[in-house]
C-alpha positions as MATLAB code, in Angstrom:
seq = 'MRRSAEFSVTVSRGVRAAQPDVVVHALRLESNAGNAGDDGDDGDANGPRIGLIVSKAVGNAVERHRVSRRLRHVAKTFVSGLDPADLIVIRARPSSRDATSSRLERQLGQALERVSSKRRASP';
ca = [
      30.073  -56.607   57.283;
      30.200  -57.848   60.788;
      27.777  -56.106   62.751;
      24.036  -57.366   63.070;
      22.735  -53.886   62.835;
      24.567  -52.932   59.697;
      22.791  -56.075   58.404;
      19.579  -54.889   59.488;
      19.704  -51.422   58.400;
      20.849  -52.449   55.048;
      18.398  -54.777   54.424;
      15.454  -52.299   55.821;
      16.511  -49.112   54.360;
      18.719  -50.314   51.328;
      17.500  -50.587   47.666;
      16.946  -53.638   46.682;
      17.319  -55.698   43.484;
      16.669  -59.478   43.175;
      17.660  -61.964   40.607;
      17.035  -65.618   40.400;
      19.690  -67.052   42.943;
      20.766  -63.727   44.735;
      19.162  -60.772   46.467;
      21.204  -57.695   46.872;
      20.202  -54.850   49.308;
      22.636  -51.707   48.878;
      22.905  -48.648   51.287;
      25.075  -45.817   51.033;
      26.252  -44.138   54.250;
      25.979  -40.369   54.777;
      29.742  -39.196   55.531;
      30.877  -41.110   58.591;
      27.352  -41.603   60.283;
      27.987  -45.093   60.391;
      31.336  -45.147   61.532;
      30.376  -42.929   64.886;
      30.217  -46.140   67.233;
      33.517  -47.896   65.695;
      35.201  -50.388   67.640;
      38.716  -49.875   65.375;
      38.060  -52.179   62.871;
      40.614  -51.554   60.116;
      38.528  -52.331   57.253;
      35.322  -50.502   58.089;
      36.644  -46.824   56.897;
      38.631  -48.276   53.985;
      35.901  -49.169   51.730;
      32.859  -50.806   50.897;
      31.643  -53.120   53.485;
      29.859  -56.554   52.111;
      27.800  -59.048   53.930;
      26.270  -62.322   52.968;
      23.256  -63.805   54.271;
      22.964  -67.627   53.375;
      20.319  -69.473   55.292;
      19.424  -73.075   56.163;
      17.054  -72.681   53.199;
      20.180  -72.970   51.087;
      20.947  -76.511   52.482;
      22.753  -78.086   54.979;
      26.294  -76.389   56.211;
      28.521  -77.791   53.599;
      26.294  -76.788   51.030;
      25.728  -73.060   52.698;
      29.709  -72.602   52.975;
      30.322  -73.586   49.515;
      27.835  -71.059   48.532;
      29.348  -68.464   50.404;
      33.026  -69.414   49.197;
      31.516  -68.585   45.634;
      29.617  -65.361   46.553;
      32.572  -64.157   48.445;
      35.085  -64.776   45.681;
      32.612  -63.569   42.875;
      31.857  -60.213   44.967;
      35.713  -59.584   45.172;
      35.367  -58.676   41.488;
      32.821  -55.932   42.226;
      34.562  -53.866   45.067;
      36.738  -51.629   42.797;
      33.526  -50.394   41.535;
      31.908  -49.826   44.864;
      31.910  -46.400   46.634;
      33.960  -46.620   50.053;
      30.668  -45.823   51.890;
      28.521  -48.454   50.375;
      27.325  -51.022   52.464;
      26.003  -54.355   50.777;
      24.156  -57.308   51.912;
      24.279  -60.405   49.385;
      21.395  -62.617   50.329;
      21.509  -66.346   48.638;
      18.419  -67.789   47.526;
      17.561  -71.677   47.980;
      18.676  -72.197   44.021;
      22.190  -70.726   44.300;
      23.127  -73.998   45.371;
      23.175  -75.361   42.412;
      24.326  -71.906   40.625;
      27.685  -72.068   38.665;
      29.971  -69.365   39.749;
      29.814  -67.483   36.127;
      25.930  -67.633   36.805;
      26.471  -66.208   40.205;
      28.780  -63.386   38.895;
      26.556  -62.397   36.220;
      23.534  -62.273   38.333;
      25.718  -60.427   40.739;
      26.769  -57.876   38.441;
      23.332  -57.236   37.072;
      21.549  -56.626   40.820;
      24.568  -53.992   41.563;
      23.697  -52.335   37.891;
      20.202  -52.155   39.078;
      20.884  -51.129   42.695;
      23.280  -48.180   41.419;
      20.485  -47.433   38.657;
      17.752  -47.202   41.336;
      19.775  -45.048   43.440;
      20.415  -42.587   40.827;
      16.568  -42.392   40.160;
      15.589  -42.129   43.568;
      15.825  -38.161   45.029;
];
């Protein structure tokens, strides 16, 4: 996910699931509604789009980059279980700076499960 508008829509209209180290926002686009203004990015139509938010509250640039790398690696393990129309935003909380990759993976999995169950429960 690269566009600010995609982040904004996912965070404002998506389903939210919080964990101690991460917060996950998820939104499923209706058919091709989100691709109407496509610039030709190849990745947009081929699968779920995942974006990361790692603010300065997490730490300095080195710490933020380390957290981003860990989250990106952990998120790859869940991509196959997501729908191609999914938009996912993963927001790192300050405590994620000290979290291990296995802990982040466990929390991300739990958050994605919760988001999925919330979507099934809503009309």
